[in-house]
Amino acid sequence: MSAEGSPPSLYEVSELVRTFGHGPHAVAAVRGVSLSVQQGERLGIVGESGSGKSTLIRLMAALDRPTSGQIRFRGRDITSLRESQLGFLRSAVQLVFQDPRSSLDPRMRVADIITEPLRSRLLRHRPDVPTDSRQRLAEVMDAVGLPLSLARRYPHEFSGGQRQRIAIARALAPRPQVLIADEPVSALDVSVRAQVLNLLNSLVRDFQLTMVFVSHDLTVVRHVCDTVAVMKSGQLVELGPTEQIYANPQQQYTRELLAAVPRIP
Ligand SMILES: Nc1ncnc2c1ncn2[C@@H]1O[C@H](COP(=O)(O)OP(=O)(O)O)[C@@H](O)[C@H]1O
Ligand SMILES: [Mg+2]
């Protein structure tokens, strides 16, 4: 607890920089981003393509290392840890990617895809990770609305929306605290987007998850986020409660983003 009695942030990101390449061809994908994520918050990260959203969340998931700056997760600086020391983060933070066709191994049965995180060497024997993978498979398939009878099938036997449910079930399997979703509905048919967004909303509520939700589409973010961070060219240009960002955007760039998406009547 801090002096004010408020709980400490789950994530504390400070002055984060990630540059790719060197010299004249260097690309500064993330340029000095600072933000915090509270337990239970649903943070949206929006910005046009190439603004650094995926780079930022890959750093937060420790899939990549920053050029400089710091990321504290539950008070620990994860940027200075070796992979063998990151077990606590690997179980607590799970990701869902844009295209389930490429994120799901086509040669694996759904049951094996979903329970794979439970077999990871780093996560084995962790007290917070379920040990009975058959039981956990049944629980998470139920949670995402897929019948257990489909568990022996392969990803290609499912629709796009169902495949994204499989990816979400896999992310839930190790009982994460944080779900990071990178454009999770952008590759889906418009007709199934709302179903997957509603599913994410109910999972966040039921399992008391913290969610970091990346999208270039502000209408999508509005459905699932309490707070919105707007990125432009690797920098955070605006951050605030979702309704405030919509009702009263402070930056011209945010107004342009809002103008670019079709409004729901
Ligand atoms: N591995 C990489 N190597 C070189 N450049 C990269 C790499 N990853 C991202 N970039 C560059 O960093 C910038 C931000 O990319 P990205 O984080 O994917 O943006 P977004 O997710 O907002 O579309 C882009 O210019 C992209 O080309
Ligand atoms: Mg991206």
PDB file of C-alpha atoms and ligand atoms in Angstrom:
ATOM      1  CA  MET A   1       0.000   0.000   0.000  1.00  0.00           C
ATOM      2  CA  SER A   2       1.191   3.495  -0.779  1.00  0.00           C
ATOM      3  CA  ALA A   3       0.952   6.394   1.650  1.00  0.00           C
ATOM      4  CA  GLU A   4      -2.509   7.301   0.293  1.00  0.00           C
ATOM      5  CA  GLY A   5      -3.720   3.771   0.925  1.00  0.00           C
ATOM      6  CA  SER A   6      -4.235   2.974  -2.764  1.00  0.00           C
ATOM      7  CA  PRO A   7      -2.904  -0.365  -3.999  1.00  0.00           C
ATOM      8  CA  PRO A   8       0.367  -0.268  -5.940  1.00  0.00           C
ATOM      9  CA  SER A   9       0.176  -0.400  -9.742  1.00  0.00           C
ATOM     10  CA  LEU A  10       0.372  -3.794 -11.398  1.00  0.00           C
ATOM     11  CA  TYR A  11       2.535  -2.303 -14.145  1.00  0.00           C
ATOM     12  CA  GLU A  12       4.735   0.742 -13.887  1.00  0.00           C
ATOM     13  CA  VAL A  13       6.322   1.635 -17.232  1.00  0.00           C
ATOM     14  CA  SER A  14       8.849   4.479 -17.212  1.00  0.00           C
ATOM     15  CA  GLU A  15      10.663   6.235 -20.017  1.00  0.00           C
ATOM     16  CA  LEU A  16      10.548   3.160 -22.204  1.00  0.00           C
ATOM     17  CA  VAL A  17      12.538   3.263 -25.445  1.00  0.00           C
ATOM     18  CA  ARG A  18      12.914   0.560 -28.085  1.00  0.00           C
ATOM     19  CA  THR A  19      15.011   1.283 -31.147  1.00  0.00           C
ATOM     20  CA  PHE A  20      15.488  -1.237 -33.937  1.00  0.00           C
ATOM     21  CA  GLY A  21      18.665  -1.166 -36.006  1.00  0.00           C
ATOM     22  CA  HIS A  22      21.536   1.289 -35.888  1.00  0.00           C
ATOM     23  CA  GLY A  23      22.749   4.447 -37.542  1.00  0.00           C
ATOM     24  CA  PRO A  24      20.747   6.123 -40.294  1.00  0.00           C
ATOM     25  CA  HIS A  25      18.398   3.130 -40.623  1.00  0.00           C
ATOM     26  CA  ALA A  26      17.459   3.019 -36.943  1.00  0.00           C
ATOM     27  CA  VAL A  27      13.716   2.955 -36.206  1.00  0.00           C
ATOM     28  CA  ALA A  28      12.578   4.319 -32.856  1.00  0.00           C
ATOM     29  CA  ALA A  29       9.452   2.194 -32.400  1.00  0.00           C
ATOM     30  CA  VAL A  30       8.814   3.276 -28.795  1.00  0.00           C
ATOM     31  CA  ARG A  31      10.126   6.688 -27.729  1.00  0.00           C
ATOM     32  CA  GLY A  32       9.920   7.396 -24.034  1.00  0.00           C
ATOM     33  CA  VAL A  33       6.591   5.890 -22.981  1.00  0.00           C
ATOM     34  CA  SER A  34       5.552   6.083 -19.329  1.00  0.00           C
ATOM     35  CA  LEU A  35       2.286   4.682 -18.026  1.00  0.00           C
ATOM     36  CA  SER A  36       0.874   2.576 -15.234  1.00  0.00           C
ATOM     37  CA  VAL A  37      -1.743  -0.163 -15.216  1.00  0.00           C
ATOM     38  CA  GLN A  38      -3.812  -0.785 -12.101  1.00  0.00           C
ATOM     39  CA  GLN A  39      -5.049  -4.163 -11.001  1.00  0.00           C
ATOM     40  CA  GLY A  40      -8.392  -4.819 -12.681  1.00  0.00           C
ATOM     41  CA  GLU A  41      -7.980  -1.981 -15.189  1.00  0.00           C
ATOM     42  CA  ARG A  42      -8.883  -2.447 -18.830  1.00  0.00           C
ATOM     43  CA  LEU A  43      -6.376  -0.294 -20.687  1.00  0.00           C
ATOM     44  CA  GLY A  44      -6.746   0.320 -24.406  1.00  0.00           C
ATOM     45  CA  ILE A  45      -3.734   1.248 -26.507  1.00  0.00           C
ATOM     46  CA  VAL A  46      -4.732   2.890 -29.761  1.00  0.00           C
ATOM     47  CA  GLY A  47      -2.885   4.498 -32.633  1.00  0.00           C
ATOM     48  CA  GLU A  48      -2.425   4.107 -36.345  1.00  0.00           C
ATOM     49  CA  SER A  49      -0.445   1.234 -37.851  1.00  0.00           C
ATOM     50  CA  GLY A  50       3.264   1.580 -37.084  1.00  0.00           C
ATOM     51  CA  SER A  51       2.756   3.781 -34.020  1.00  0.00           C
ATOM     52  CA  GLY A  52       4.536   1.280 -31.746  1.00  0.00           C
ATOM     53  CA  LYS A  53       1.599  -0.485 -30.056  1.00  0.00           C
ATOM     54  CA  SER A  54       2.807  -4.043 -30.631  1.00  0.00           C
ATOM     55  CA  THR A  55       6.370  -3.157 -29.713  1.00  0.00           C
ATOM     56  CA  LEU A  56       5.155  -1.669 -26.426  1.00  0.00           C
ATOM     57  CA  ILE A  57       3.105  -4.684 -25.387  1.00  0.00           C
ATOM     58  CA  ARG A  58       5.831  -7.120 -26.441  1.00  0.00           C
ATOM     59  CA  LEU A  59       8.116  -5.272 -24.034  1.00  0.00           C
ATOM     60  CA  MET A  60       5.461  -5.438 -21.306  1.00  0.00           C
ATOM     61  CA  ALA A  61       5.190  -9.193 -21.847  1.00  0.00           C
ATOM     62  CA  ALA A  62       9.008  -9.485 -21.786  1.00  0.00           C
ATOM     63  CA  LEU A  63       9.024 -11.003 -25.273  1.00  0.00           C
ATOM     64  CA  ASP A  64      11.472  -8.262 -26.191  1.00  0.00           C
ATOM     65  CA  ARG A  65      13.964  -6.054 -24.314  1.00  0.00           C
ATOM     66  CA  PRO A  66      13.932  -2.256 -24.259  1.00  0.00           C
ATOM     67  CA  THR A  67      16.822  -0.127 -25.456  1.00  0.00           C
ATOM     68  CA  SER A  68      16.362   1.892 -22.273  1.00  0.00           C
ATOM     69  CA  GLY A  69      13.783   2.554 -19.600  1.00  0.00           C
ATOM     70  CA  GLN A  70      12.114   0.388 -17.028  1.00  0.00           C
ATOM     71  CA  ILE A  71       9.076  -1.847 -16.625  1.00  0.00           C
ATOM     72  CA  ARG A  72       8.015  -2.823 -13.138  1.00  0.00           C
ATOM     73  CA  PHE A  73       5.546  -5.657 -12.770  1.00  0.00           C
ATOM     74  CA  ARG A  74       4.302  -6.071  -9.208  1.00  0.00           C
ATOM     75  CA  GLY A  75       7.174  -3.857  -8.158  1.00  0.00           C
ATOM     76  CA  ARG A  76       9.913  -5.918  -9.819  1.00  0.00           C
ATOM     77  CA  ASP A  77      11.941  -4.507 -12.697  1.00  0.00           C
ATOM     78  CA  ILE A  78      11.416  -7.172 -15.373  1.00  0.00           C
ATOM     79  CA  THR A  79      13.786  -5.545 -17.859  1.00  0.00           C
ATOM     80  CA  SER A  80      16.805  -6.631 -15.826  1.00  0.00           C
ATOM     81  CA  LEU A  81      15.744 -10.249 -15.339  1.00  0.00           C
ATOM     82  CA  ARG A  82      16.974 -13.313 -17.223  1.00  0.00           C
ATOM     83  CA  GLU A  83      14.487 -15.672 -18.864  1.00  0.00           C
ATOM     84  CA  SER A  84      14.995 -18.187 -16.049  1.00  0.00           C
ATOM     85  CA  GLN A  85      13.895 -15.489 -13.583  1.00  0.00           C
ATOM     86  CA  LEU A  86      10.754 -14.536 -15.519  1.00  0.00           C
ATOM     87  CA  GLY A  87       8.589 -17.526 -14.554  1.00  0.00           C
ATOM     88  CA  PHE A  88       6.362 -15.345 -12.358  1.00  0.00           C
ATOM     89  CA  LEU A  89       5.630 -13.080 -15.309  1.00  0.00           C
ATOM     90  CA  ARG A  90       5.144 -15.896 -17.831  1.00  0.00           C
ATOM     91  CA  SER A  91       2.367 -17.426 -15.750  1.00  0.00           C
ATOM     92  CA  ALA A  92       0.759 -14.120 -14.809  1.00  0.00           C
ATOM     93  CA  VAL A  93       0.725 -12.423 -18.219  1.00  0.00           C
ATOM     94  CA  GLN A  94      -0.803 -14.138 -21.249  1.00  0.00           C
ATOM     95  CA  LEU A  95      -1.235 -12.914 -24.800  1.00  0.00           C
ATOM     96  CA  VAL A  96      -3.807 -13.190 -27.544  1.00  0.00           C
ATOM     97  CA  PHE A  97      -2.692 -12.151 -31.025  1.00  0.00           C
ATOM     98  CA  GLN A  98      -4.460 -10.769 -34.049  1.00  0.00           C
ATOM     99  CA  ASP A  99      -4.600 -13.759 -36.337  1.00  0.00           C
ATOM    100  CA  PRO A 100      -5.429 -17.141 -34.789  1.00  0.00           C
ATOM    101  CA  ARG A 101      -4.460 -18.824 -38.063  1.00  0.00           C
ATOM    102  CA  SER A 102      -0.819 -18.005 -37.454  1.00  0.00           C
ATOM    103  CA  SER A 103      -0.859 -18.078 -33.641  1.00  0.00           C
ATOM    104  CA  LEU A 104      -2.299 -21.623 -33.408  1.00  0.00           C
ATOM    105  CA  ASP A 105      -0.074 -24.522 -34.508  1.00  0.00           C
ATOM    106  CA  PRO A 106      -2.034 -26.229 -37.324  1.00  0.00           C
ATOM    107  CA  ARG A 107      -0.501 -29.639 -36.526  1.00  0.00           C
ATOM    108  CA  MET A 108      -1.678 -29.665 -32.923  1.00  0.00           C
ATOM    109  CA  ARG A 109      -5.021 -30.758 -31.573  1.00  0.00           C
ATOM    110  CA  VAL A 110      -7.003 -28.093 -29.743  1.00  0.00           C
ATOM    111  CA  ALA A 111      -6.561 -29.923 -26.421  1.00  0.00           C
ATOM    112  CA  ASP A 112      -2.775 -29.805 -26.776  1.00  0.00           C
ATOM    113  CA  ILE A 113      -2.770 -26.178 -27.924  1.00  0.00           C
ATOM    114  CA  ILE A 114      -4.805 -25.080 -24.912  1.00  0.00           C
ATOM    115  CA  THR A 115      -2.870 -27.076 -22.324  1.00  0.00           C
ATOM    116  CA  GLU A 116       0.571 -26.277 -23.767  1.00  0.00           C
ATOM    117  CA  PRO A 117       1.206 -23.348 -21.379  1.00  0.00           C
ATOM    118  CA  LEU A 118       0.648 -25.756 -18.469  1.00  0.00           C
ATOM    119  CA  ARG A 119       3.503 -27.945 -19.706  1.00  0.00           C
ATOM    120  CA  SER A 120       6.034 -25.125 -20.018  1.00  0.00           C
ATOM    121  CA  ARG A 121       9.178 -25.921 -18.053  1.00  0.00           C
ATOM    122  CA  LEU A 122       9.141 -22.447 -16.511  1.00  0.00           C
ATOM    123  CA  LEU A 123       5.568 -22.736 -15.296  1.00  0.00           C
ATOM    124  CA  ARG A 124       5.698 -26.272 -13.967  1.00  0.00           C
ATOM    125  CA  HIS A 125       5.510 -26.558 -10.184  1.00  0.00           C
ATOM    126  CA  ARG A 126       4.322 -22.995  -9.797  1.00  0.00           C
ATOM    127  CA  PRO A 127       1.660 -22.923  -7.081  1.00  0.00           C
ATOM    128  CA  ASP A 128      -0.666 -20.656  -9.079  1.00  0.00           C
ATOM    129  CA  VAL A 129      -0.651 -22.797 -12.249  1.00  0.00           C
ATOM    130  CA  PRO A 130      -3.190 -25.653 -12.407  1.00  0.00           C
ATOM    131  CA  THR A 131      -1.624 -29.121 -12.431  1.00  0.00           C
ATOM    132  CA  ASP A 132      -4.592 -31.135 -13.711  1.00  0.00           C
ATOM    133  CA  SER A 133      -4.532 -30.193 -17.380  1.00  0.00           C
ATOM    134  CA  ARG A 134      -7.587 -32.316 -18.327  1.00  0.00           C
ATOM    135  CA  GLN A 135      -9.656 -30.580 -15.697  1.00  0.00           C
ATOM    136  CA  ARG A 136      -8.315 -27.170 -16.710  1.00  0.00           C
ATOM    137  CA  LEU A 137      -8.994 -27.891 -20.406  1.00  0.00           C
ATOM    138  CA  ALA A 138     -12.654 -28.574 -19.589  1.00  0.00           C
ATOM    139  CA  GLU A 139     -12.879 -25.407 -17.496  1.00  0.00           C
ATOM    140  CA  VAL A 140     -11.408 -23.022 -20.049  1.00  0.00           C
ATOM    141  CA  MET A 141     -13.234 -24.509 -23.046  1.00  0.00           C
ATOM    142  CA  ASP A 142     -16.433 -24.014 -21.093  1.00  0.00           C
ATOM    143  CA  ALA A 143     -15.385 -20.459 -20.216  1.00  0.00           C
ATOM    144  CA  VAL A 144     -14.945 -19.518 -23.893  1.00  0.00           C
ATOM    145  CA  GLY A 145     -18.106 -21.312 -25.000  1.00  0.00           C
ATOM    146  CA  LEU A 146     -16.617 -24.245 -26.920  1.00  0.00           C
ATOM    147  CA  PRO A 147     -17.882 -27.802 -26.330  1.00  0.00           C
ATOM    148  CA  LEU A 148     -15.253 -30.126 -24.857  1.00  0.00           C
ATOM    149  CA  SER A 149     -16.168 -32.670 -27.549  1.00  0.00           C
ATOM    150  CA  LEU A 150     -14.254 -30.512 -30.062  1.00  0.00           C
ATOM    151  CA  ALA A 151     -10.971 -30.755 -28.161  1.00  0.00           C
ATOM    152  CA  ARG A 152      -9.548 -33.503 -30.375  1.00  0.00           C
ATOM    153  CA  ARG A 153      -9.981 -31.477 -33.553  1.00  0.00           C
ATOM    154  CA  TYR A 154      -7.412 -29.329 -35.346  1.00  0.00           C
ATOM    155  CA  PRO A 155      -7.537 -25.512 -35.746  1.00  0.00           C
ATOM    156  CA  HIS A 156      -8.463 -25.633 -39.454  1.00  0.00           C
ATOM    157  CA  GLU A 157     -11.747 -27.332 -38.542  1.00  0.00           C
ATOM    158  CA  PHE A 158     -12.941 -24.139 -36.824  1.00  0.00           C
ATOM    159  CA  SER A 159     -14.211 -20.748 -37.953  1.00  0.00           C
ATOM    160  CA  GLY A 160     -12.159 -17.604 -37.363  1.00  0.00           C
ATOM    161  CA  GLY A 161     -14.202 -16.617 -34.314  1.00  0.00           C
ATOM    162  CA  GLN A 162     -13.901 -20.117 -32.827  1.00  0.00           C
ATOM    163  CA  ARG A 163     -10.155 -20.119 -33.445  1.00  0.00           C
ATOM    164  CA  GLN A 164      -9.850 -16.877 -31.507  1.00  0.00           C
ATOM    165  CA  ARG A 165     -11.839 -18.512 -28.690  1.00  0.00           C
ATOM    166  CA  ILE A 166      -9.272 -21.334 -28.703  1.00  0.00           C
ATOM    167  CA  ALA A 167      -6.466 -18.759 -28.442  1.00  0.00           C
ATOM    168  CA  ILE A 168      -8.285 -17.098 -25.534  1.00  0.00           C
ATOM    169  CA  ALA A 169      -8.777 -20.474 -23.817  1.00  0.00           C
ATOM    170  CA  ARG A 170      -5.053 -21.153 -24.140  1.00  0.00           C
ATOM    171  CA  ALA A 171      -4.292 -17.753 -22.615  1.00  0.00           C
ATOM    172  CA  LEU A 172      -6.631 -18.471 -19.686  1.00  0.00           C
ATOM    173  CA  ALA A 173      -5.260 -21.953 -18.995  1.00  0.00           C
ATOM    174  CA  PRO A 174      -2.455 -20.973 -16.575  1.00  0.00           C
ATOM    175  CA  ARG A 175      -4.797 -18.658 -14.587  1.00  0.00           C
ATOM    176  CA  PRO A 176      -3.182 -15.363 -15.649  1.00  0.00           C
ATOM    177  CA  GLN A 177      -3.686 -12.042 -13.891  1.00  0.00           C
ATOM    178  CA  VAL A 178      -3.186 -10.032 -17.067  1.00  0.00           C
ATOM    179  CA  LEU A 179      -4.497 -10.626 -20.559  1.00  0.00           C
ATOM    180  CA  ILE A 180      -2.718  -8.691 -23.290  1.00  0.00           C
ATOM    181  CA  ALA A 181      -4.652  -8.741 -26.553  1.00  0.00           C
ATOM    182  CA  ASP A 182      -3.055  -7.360 -29.728  1.00  0.00           C
ATOM    183  CA  GLU A 183      -5.793  -6.479 -32.246  1.00  0.00           C
ATOM    184  CA  PRO A 184      -7.727  -9.624 -31.227  1.00  0.00           C
ATOM    185  CA  VAL A 185     -10.751  -8.978 -33.445  1.00  0.00           C
ATOM    186  CA  SER A 186      -9.144  -7.150 -36.382  1.00  0.00           C
ATOM    187  CA  ALA A 187      -8.775 -10.329 -38.463  1.00  0.00           C
ATOM    188  CA  LEU A 188     -12.317 -11.520 -37.722  1.00  0.00           C
ATOM    189  CA  ASP A 189     -15.502 -11.060 -39.706  1.00  0.00           C
ATOM    190  CA  VAL A 190     -17.379  -8.004 -38.536  1.00  0.00           C
ATOM    191  CA  SER A 191     -20.322 -10.292 -37.650  1.00  0.00           C
ATOM    192  CA  VAL A 192     -18.371 -12.148 -34.947  1.00  0.00           C
ATOM    193  CA  ARG A 193     -16.344  -9.248 -33.535  1.00  0.00           C
ATOM    194  CA  ALA A 194     -18.968  -8.219 -30.995  1.00  0.00           C
ATOM    195  CA  GLN A 195     -19.269 -11.807 -29.707  1.00  0.00           C
ATOM    196  CA  VAL A 196     -15.537 -12.060 -29.070  1.00  0.00           C
ATOM    197  CA  LEU A 197     -15.464  -8.612 -27.440  1.00  0.00           C
ATOM    198  CA  ASN A 198     -18.384  -9.551 -25.195  1.00  0.00           C
ATOM    199  CA  LEU A 199     -16.587 -12.765 -24.302  1.00  0.00           C
ATOM    200  CA  LEU A 200     -13.443 -10.837 -23.343  1.00  0.00           C
ATOM    201  CA  ASN A 201     -15.524  -8.457 -21.225  1.00  0.00           C
ATOM    202  CA  SER A 202     -17.216 -11.261 -19.328  1.00  0.00           C
ATOM    203  CA  LEU A 203     -13.948 -13.164 -18.808  1.00  0.00           C
ATOM    204  CA  VAL A 204     -12.256 -10.051 -17.446  1.00  0.00           C
ATOM    205  CA  ARG A 205     -15.165  -9.607 -15.029  1.00  0.00           C
ATOM    206  CA  ASP A 206     -15.537 -13.265 -14.008  1.00  0.00           C
ATOM    207  CA  PHE A 207     -11.826 -13.959 -13.526  1.00  0.00           C
ATOM    208  CA  GLN A 208     -10.968 -10.456 -12.258  1.00  0.00           C
ATOM    209  CA  LEU A 209      -8.375  -9.996 -14.967  1.00  0.00           C
ATOM    210  CA  THR A 210      -6.428  -6.924 -15.882  1.00  0.00           C
ATOM    211  CA  MET A 211      -6.535  -6.358 -19.638  1.00  0.00           C
ATOM    212  CA  VAL A 212      -4.287  -4.461 -22.019  1.00  0.00           C
ATOM    213  CA  PHE A 213      -6.127  -4.234 -25.303  1.00  0.00           C
ATOM    214  CA  VAL A 214      -4.411  -2.980 -28.452  1.00  0.00           C
ATOM    215  CA  SER A 215      -6.394  -1.756 -31.419  1.00  0.00           C
ATOM    216  CA  HIS A 216      -6.225   0.743 -34.235  1.00  0.00           C
ATOM    217  CA  ASP A 217     -10.032   0.906 -34.024  1.00  0.00           C
ATOM    218  CA  LEU A 218     -11.444   3.242 -31.385  1.00  0.00           C
ATOM    219  CA  THR A 219     -14.993   1.904 -31.598  1.00  0.00           C
ATOM    220  CA  VAL A 220     -13.697  -1.522 -30.547  1.00  0.00           C
ATOM    221  CA  VAL A 221     -11.705  -0.071 -27.656  1.00  0.00           C
ATOM    222  CA  ARG A 222     -14.727   1.798 -26.395  1.00  0.00           C
ATOM    223  CA  HIS A 223     -16.541  -1.493 -25.804  1.00  0.00           C
ATOM    224  CA  VAL A 224     -13.872  -3.073 -23.643  1.00  0.00           C
ATOM    225  CA  CYS A 225     -11.685  -0.426 -21.989  1.00  0.00           C
ATOM    226  CA  ASP A 226     -11.892   1.900 -18.991  1.00  0.00           C
ATOM    227  CA  THR A 227      -8.795   3.860 -19.945  1.00  0.00           C
ATOM    228  CA  VAL A 228      -7.309   4.711 -23.325  1.00  0.00           C
ATOM    229  CA  ALA A 229      -3.691   5.481 -24.186  1.00  0.00           C
ATOM    230  CA  VAL A 230      -3.174   7.066 -27.603  1.00  0.00           C
ATOM    231  CA  MET A 231       0.138   6.401 -29.349  1.00  0.00           C
ATOM    232  CA  LYS A 232       1.639   8.327 -32.217  1.00  0.00           C
ATOM    233  CA  SER A 233       5.071   7.661 -33.725  1.00  0.00           C
ATOM    234  CA  GLY A 234       6.220   5.729 -30.663  1.00  0.00           C
ATOM    235  CA  GLN A 235       5.053   8.288 -28.131  1.00  0.00           C
ATOM    236  CA  LEU A 236       2.087   8.487 -25.823  1.00  0.00           C
ATOM    237  CA  VAL A 237       0.178  11.594 -26.831  1.00  0.00           C
ATOM    238  CA  GLU A 238      -2.964  11.236 -24.730  1.00  0.00           C
ATOM    239  CA  LEU A 239      -4.105   9.111 -21.805  1.00  0.00           C
ATOM    240  CA  GLY A 240      -7.351   9.195 -19.893  1.00  0.00           C
ATOM    241  CA  PRO A 241     -10.684   7.577 -19.043  1.00  0.00           C
ATOM    242  CA  THR A 242     -12.319   6.169 -22.181  1.00  0.00           C
ATOM    243  CA  GLU A 243     -15.397   8.405 -22.052  1.00  0.00           C
ATOM    244  CA  GLN A 244     -13.272  11.507 -21.559  1.00  0.00           C
ATOM    245  CA  ILE A 245     -11.118  10.644 -24.585  1.00  0.00           C
ATOM    246  CA  TYR A 246     -14.275  10.253 -26.658  1.00  0.00           C
ATOM    247  CA  ALA A 247     -16.172  13.238 -25.363  1.00  0.00           C
ATOM    248  CA  ASN A 248     -13.296  15.667 -25.138  1.00  0.00           C
ATOM    249  CA  PRO A 249     -10.125  14.583 -26.956  1.00  0.00           C
ATOM    250  CA  GLN A 250      -7.280  16.965 -26.170  1.00  0.00           C
ATOM    251  CA  GLN A 251      -5.034  16.183 -29.129  1.00  0.00           C
ATOM    252  CA  GLN A 252      -5.632  16.847 -32.788  1.00  0.00           C
ATOM    253  CA  TYR A 253      -4.271  13.371 -33.560  1.00  0.00           C
ATOM    254  CA  THR A 254      -6.903  11.761 -31.303  1.00  0.00           C
ATOM    255  CA  ARG A 255      -9.628  13.797 -33.009  1.00  0.00           C
ATOM    256  CA  GLU A 256      -8.371  12.545 -36.366  1.00  0.00           C
ATOM    257  CA  LEU A 257      -8.420   8.948 -35.125  1.00  0.00           C
ATOM    258  CA  LEU A 258     -11.973   9.438 -33.901  1.00  0.00           C
ATOM    259  CA  ALA A 259     -13.013  10.982 -37.188  1.00  0.00           C
ATOM    260  CA  ALA A 260     -11.504   8.082 -39.126  1.00  0.00           C
ATOM    261  CA  VAL A 261     -13.764   5.416 -37.631  1.00  0.00           C
ATOM    262  CA  PRO A 262     -17.409   4.984 -38.459  1.00  0.00           C
ATOM    263  CA  ARG A 263     -19.586   6.018 -35.539  1.00  0.00           C
ATOM    264  CA  ILE A 264     -22.131   3.669 -34.075  1.00  0.00           C
ATOM    265  CA  PRO A 265     -25.451   5.505 -34.319  1.00  0.00           C
TER     266      PRO A 265
HETATM  267  N1  LIG B   1      11.555  -6.382 -35.159  1.00  0.00           N
HETATM  268  C1  LIG B   1      11.560  -5.197 -35.767  1.00  0.00           C
HETATM  269  N2  LIG B   1      12.595  -4.796 -36.532  1.00  0.00           N
HETATM  270  C2  LIG B   1      12.618  -3.593 -37.141  1.00  0.00           C
HETATM  271  N3  LIG B   1      11.618  -2.700 -37.055  1.00  0.00           N
HETATM  272  C3  LIG B   1      10.532  -3.036 -36.328  1.00  0.00           C
HETATM  273  C4  LIG B   1      10.447  -4.294 -35.648  1.00  0.00           C
HETATM  274  N4  LIG B   1       9.243  -4.335 -34.999  1.00  0.00           N
HETATM  275  C5  LIG B   1       8.633  -3.169 -35.268  1.00  0.00           C
HETATM  276  N5  LIG B   1       9.385  -2.387 -36.051  1.00  0.00           N
HETATM  277  C6  LIG B   1       9.050  -1.032 -36.530  1.00  0.00           C
HETATM  278  O1  LIG B   1       8.655  -0.270 -35.407  1.00  0.00           O
HETATM  279  C7  LIG B   1       7.552   0.579 -35.726  1.00  0.00           C
HETATM  280  C8  LIG B   1       6.393   0.277 -34.812  1.00  0.00           C
HETATM  281  O2  LIG B   1       5.874  -1.023 -35.133  1.00  0.00           O
HETATM  282  P1  LIG B   1       4.732  -1.728 -34.302  1.00  0.00           P
HETATM  283  O3  LIG B   1       5.079  -1.709 -32.860  1.00  0.00           O
HETATM  284  O4  LIG B   1       4.494  -3.066 -34.917  1.00  0.00           O
HETATM  285  O5  LIG B   1       3.481  -0.761 -34.544  1.00  0.00           O
HETATM  286  P2  LIG B   1       1.915  -1.035 -34.443  1.00  0.00           P
HETATM  287  O6  LIG B   1       1.705  -2.293 -33.657  1.00  0.00           O
HETATM  288  O7  LIG B   1       1.359   0.183 -33.777  1.00  0.00           O
HETATM  289  O8  LIG B   1       1.408  -1.156 -35.848  1.00  0.00           O
HETATM  290  C9  LIG B   1       7.260   0.342 -37.207  1.00  0.00           C
HETATM  291  O9  LIG B   1       7.951   1.323 -37.934  1.00  0.00           O
HETATM  292  C10 LIG B   1       7.845  -1.030 -37.457  1.00  0.00           C
HETATM  293  O10 LIG B   1       8.245  -1.162 -38.806  1.00  0.00           O
HETATM  294 MG    MG B   2       0.691  -4.037 -34.183  1.00  0.00          MG
END
